[in-house]
Amino acid sequence: LSFGEVTADVLWPRPGANDNAPSRNNDSVVLLVRLDQRKFLLTGDIEKETEAALAPQDISCDVVKVAHHGSKTSSTQPFILAAHPSLAVISVGLDSPFGHPDKTVVQRWLASGAQVLTTGQRGTITISTDGRDLRVETFKSGDR
């Protein structure tokens, strides 16, 4: 897909790829959005099965919207290493009844060198780019 200078590659789903997957979360649309030198990976609610299919591809990015609210069913080490973003954003409530984001998931992203921001801690997170620089704005300041 092209929108002026922005391109978005649809990486997932592939027809029939998740017929035996335990969750329909793996049918989420995954996009790699590019503008000049910057790439954003938007993962929906994919889980480890889809991550395993995507990790061998070039999914390197500057920013990733962490899959499935930081659930322990996603953010596998091979996927994190393949994406290797400088910024990982987790869309999650402040007090998730499901325990999201999982602490080990957050630690995996941090250990990879990514800065982790959560909407629960920061509110709305806006990331913009001119294709070279990244600008991050949050509704609230915070430690995460």
mmCIF file of C-alpha atoms in Angstrom:
data_model
loop_
_atom_site.group_PDB
_atom_site.id
_atom_site.type_symbol
_atom_site.label_atom_id
_atom_site.label_comp_id
_atom_site.label_asym_id
_atom_site.label_seq_id
_atom_site.Cartn_x
_atom_site.Cartn_y
_atom_site.Cartn_z
ATOM 1 C CA LEU A 1 0.000 0.000 0.000
ATOM 2 C CA SER A 2 1.242 3.527 -0.759
ATOM 3 C CA PHE A 3 0.171 6.817 0.744
ATOM 4 C CA GLY A 4 2.313 9.516 -0.833
ATOM 5 C CA GLU A 5 5.844 8.776 0.393
ATOM 6 C CA VAL A 6 4.631 6.258 2.991
ATOM 7 C CA THR A 7 4.448 2.561 2.167
ATOM 8 C CA ALA A 8 2.799 -0.148 4.228
ATOM 9 C CA ASP A 9 3.608 -3.791 3.578
ATOM 10 C CA VAL A 10 1.001 -6.276 4.767
ATOM 11 C CA LEU A 11 3.107 -9.027 6.357
ATOM 12 C CA TRP A 12 0.235 -11.013 7.827
ATOM 13 C CA PRO A 13 -2.166 -12.833 7.626
ATOM 14 C CA ARG A 14 -1.394 -15.320 4.916
ATOM 15 C CA PRO A 15 -4.311 -17.391 3.613
ATOM 16 C CA GLY A 16 -4.599 -20.664 5.524
ATOM 17 C CA ALA A 17 -1.522 -19.979 7.664
ATOM 18 C CA ASN A 18 -3.396 -20.086 10.959
ATOM 19 C CA ASP A 19 -5.949 -22.799 10.335
ATOM 20 C CA ASN A 20 -4.615 -24.810 13.293
ATOM 21 C CA ALA A 21 -3.652 -21.910 15.551
ATOM 22 C CA PRO A 22 -5.093 -22.034 19.084
ATOM 23 C CA SER A 23 -6.221 -18.395 18.932
ATOM 24 C CA ARG A 24 -7.871 -16.098 16.387
ATOM 25 C CA ASN A 25 -5.440 -13.404 17.619
ATOM 26 C CA ASN A 26 -3.063 -14.844 15.039
ATOM 27 C CA ASP A 27 -5.358 -13.542 12.300
ATOM 28 C CA SER A 28 -4.421 -9.957 13.211
ATOM 29 C CA VAL A 29 -3.146 -7.744 10.440
ATOM 30 C CA VAL A 30 0.579 -7.019 10.731
ATOM 31 C CA LEU A 31 1.922 -3.991 8.883
ATOM 32 C CA LEU A 32 5.436 -2.711 8.291
ATOM 33 C CA VAL A 33 5.053 1.012 7.624
ATOM 34 C CA ARG A 34 7.958 2.937 6.061
ATOM 35 C CA LEU A 35 8.819 6.549 5.461
ATOM 36 C CA ASP A 36 12.321 7.108 4.082
ATOM 37 C CA GLN A 37 14.739 5.738 6.739
ATOM 38 C CA ARG A 38 12.135 4.959 9.431
ATOM 39 C CA LYS A 39 10.054 1.803 9.903
ATOM 40 C CA PHE A 40 7.147 1.043 12.225
ATOM 41 C CA LEU A 41 5.972 -2.521 12.899
ATOM 42 C CA LEU A 42 2.280 -2.742 13.847
ATOM 43 C CA THR A 43 1.516 -6.202 15.209
ATOM 44 C CA GLY A 44 -2.098 -6.342 16.358
ATOM 45 C CA ASP A 45 -2.713 -9.240 18.763
ATOM 46 C CA ILE A 46 -0.435 -11.836 17.166
ATOM 47 C CA GLU A 47 0.984 -14.560 19.356
ATOM 48 C CA LYS A 48 4.066 -16.800 19.255
ATOM 49 C CA GLU A 49 2.885 -18.899 16.284
ATOM 50 C CA THR A 50 2.671 -15.883 13.979
ATOM 51 C CA GLU A 51 5.818 -14.362 15.438
ATOM 52 C CA ALA A 52 7.667 -17.576 14.509
ATOM 53 C CA ALA A 53 6.466 -17.214 10.913
ATOM 54 C CA LEU A 54 7.480 -13.539 10.751
ATOM 55 C CA ALA A 55 10.856 -13.625 12.545
ATOM 56 C CA PRO A 56 12.830 -15.082 9.593
ATOM 57 C CA GLN A 57 11.758 -12.092 7.449
ATOM 58 C CA ASP A 58 13.308 -8.626 7.539
ATOM 59 C CA ILE A 59 11.082 -7.084 10.194
ATOM 60 C CA SER A 60 13.720 -4.731 11.570
ATOM 61 C CA CYS A 61 12.112 -1.493 12.686
ATOM 62 C CA ASP A 62 12.567 1.664 14.706
ATOM 63 C CA VAL A 63 9.266 1.359 16.541
ATOM 64 C CA VAL A 64 7.127 -1.677 17.335
ATOM 65 C CA LYS A 65 3.603 -1.722 18.678
ATOM 66 C CA VAL A 66 4.104 -4.698 20.992
ATOM 67 C CA ALA A 67 1.761 -7.572 20.199
ATOM 68 C CA HIS A 68 -1.198 -8.598 22.347
ATOM 69 C CA HIS A 69 -0.793 -5.879 25.002
ATOM 70 C CA GLY A 70 2.509 -7.381 26.176
ATOM 71 C CA SER A 71 0.943 -10.763 26.913
ATOM 72 C CA LYS A 72 3.190 -13.694 27.767
ATOM 73 C CA THR A 73 1.810 -15.426 24.640
ATOM 74 C CA SER A 74 3.785 -13.016 22.441
ATOM 75 C CA SER A 75 7.097 -11.115 22.285
ATOM 76 C CA THR A 76 9.239 -14.198 21.880
ATOM 77 C CA GLN A 77 13.002 -13.754 21.942
ATOM 78 C CA PRO A 78 13.504 -14.583 18.214
ATOM 79 C CA PHE A 79 10.815 -12.054 17.251
ATOM 80 C CA ILE A 80 12.329 -9.352 19.468
ATOM 81 C CA LEU A 81 15.786 -9.993 18.011
ATOM 82 C CA ALA A 82 14.439 -9.836 14.444
ATOM 83 C CA ALA A 83 12.529 -6.594 15.022
ATOM 84 C CA HIS A 84 15.242 -4.961 17.178
ATOM 85 C CA PRO A 85 13.461 -1.612 17.617
ATOM 86 C CA SER A 86 14.728 1.332 19.616
ATOM 87 C CA LEU A 87 11.190 1.912 20.928
ATOM 88 C CA ALA A 88 8.546 -0.633 21.978
ATOM 89 C CA VAL A 89 5.046 0.692 22.690
ATOM 90 C CA ILE A 90 2.574 -1.402 24.674
ATOM 91 C CA SER A 91 -1.108 -0.520 24.439
ATOM 92 C CA VAL A 92 -2.527 -1.515 27.823
ATOM 93 C CA GLY A 93 -4.632 -0.199 30.678
ATOM 94 C CA LEU A 94 -3.037 0.990 33.901
ATOM 95 C CA ASP A 95 -4.508 -1.947 35.841
ATOM 96 C CA SER A 96 -5.102 -4.736 33.324
ATOM 97 C CA PRO A 97 -7.342 -7.517 34.685
ATOM 98 C CA PHE A 98 -5.255 -9.913 32.535
ATOM 99 C CA GLY A 99 -1.936 -8.890 34.086
ATOM 100 C CA HIS A 100 -0.700 -7.172 30.933
ATOM 101 C CA PRO A 101 1.995 -6.349 30.232
ATOM 102 C CA ASP A 102 3.755 -9.441 31.489
ATOM 103 C CA LYS A 103 6.891 -8.453 33.441
ATOM 104 C CA THR A 104 9.088 -10.962 31.609
ATOM 105 C CA VAL A 105 7.925 -9.567 28.261
ATOM 106 C CA VAL A 106 8.828 -6.022 29.316
ATOM 107 C CA GLN A 107 12.224 -7.264 30.515
ATOM 108 C CA ARG A 108 12.877 -9.015 27.170
ATOM 109 C CA TRP A 109 12.198 -5.786 25.261
ATOM 110 C CA LEU A 110 14.376 -3.779 27.655
ATOM 111 C CA ALA A 111 17.192 -6.328 27.451
ATOM 112 C CA SER A 112 17.136 -5.983 23.662
ATOM 113 C CA GLY A 113 17.952 -2.289 24.056
ATOM 114 C CA ALA A 114 14.472 -0.952 23.379
ATOM 115 C CA GLN A 115 12.919 1.827 25.392
ATOM 116 C CA VAL A 116 9.499 0.590 26.546
ATOM 117 C CA LEU A 117 6.510 2.906 26.855
ATOM 118 C CA THR A 118 3.048 1.803 27.986
ATOM 119 C CA THR A 119 -0.205 3.636 27.486
ATOM 120 C CA GLY A 120 -1.179 2.641 31.015
ATOM 121 C CA GLN A 121 1.698 4.709 32.394
ATOM 122 C CA ARG A 122 1.881 7.438 29.733
ATOM 123 C CA GLY A 123 -1.627 7.749 28.300
ATOM 124 C CA THR A 124 -1.737 8.521 24.589
ATOM 125 C CA ILE A 125 1.612 7.936 22.893
ATOM 126 C CA THR A 126 2.198 9.713 19.591
ATOM 127 C CA ILE A 127 5.198 8.980 17.406
ATOM 128 C CA SER A 128 5.852 11.027 14.302
ATOM 129 C CA THR A 129 8.642 11.131 11.760
ATOM 130 C CA ASP A 130 9.811 13.069 8.756
ATOM 131 C CA GLY A 131 11.537 9.905 7.560
ATOM 132 C CA ARG A 132 14.751 10.712 9.429
ATOM 133 C CA ASP A 133 14.025 11.936 12.949
ATOM 134 C CA LEU A 134 11.539 10.384 15.380
ATOM 135 C CA ARG A 135 9.440 12.505 17.686
ATOM 136 C CA VAL A 136 7.756 10.878 20.681
ATOM 137 C CA GLU A 137 5.040 12.644 22.637
ATOM 138 C CA THR A 138 3.113 11.243 25.581
ATOM 139 C CA PHE A 139 0.074 12.557 27.415
ATOM 140 C CA LYS A 140 1.780 12.039 30.791
ATOM 141 C CA SER A 141 5.447 11.946 31.696
ATOM 142 C CA GLY A 142 6.715 8.924 33.607
ATOM 143 C CA ASP A 143 9.489 6.468 34.281
ATOM 144 C CA ARG A 144 8.472 3.962 31.612
#
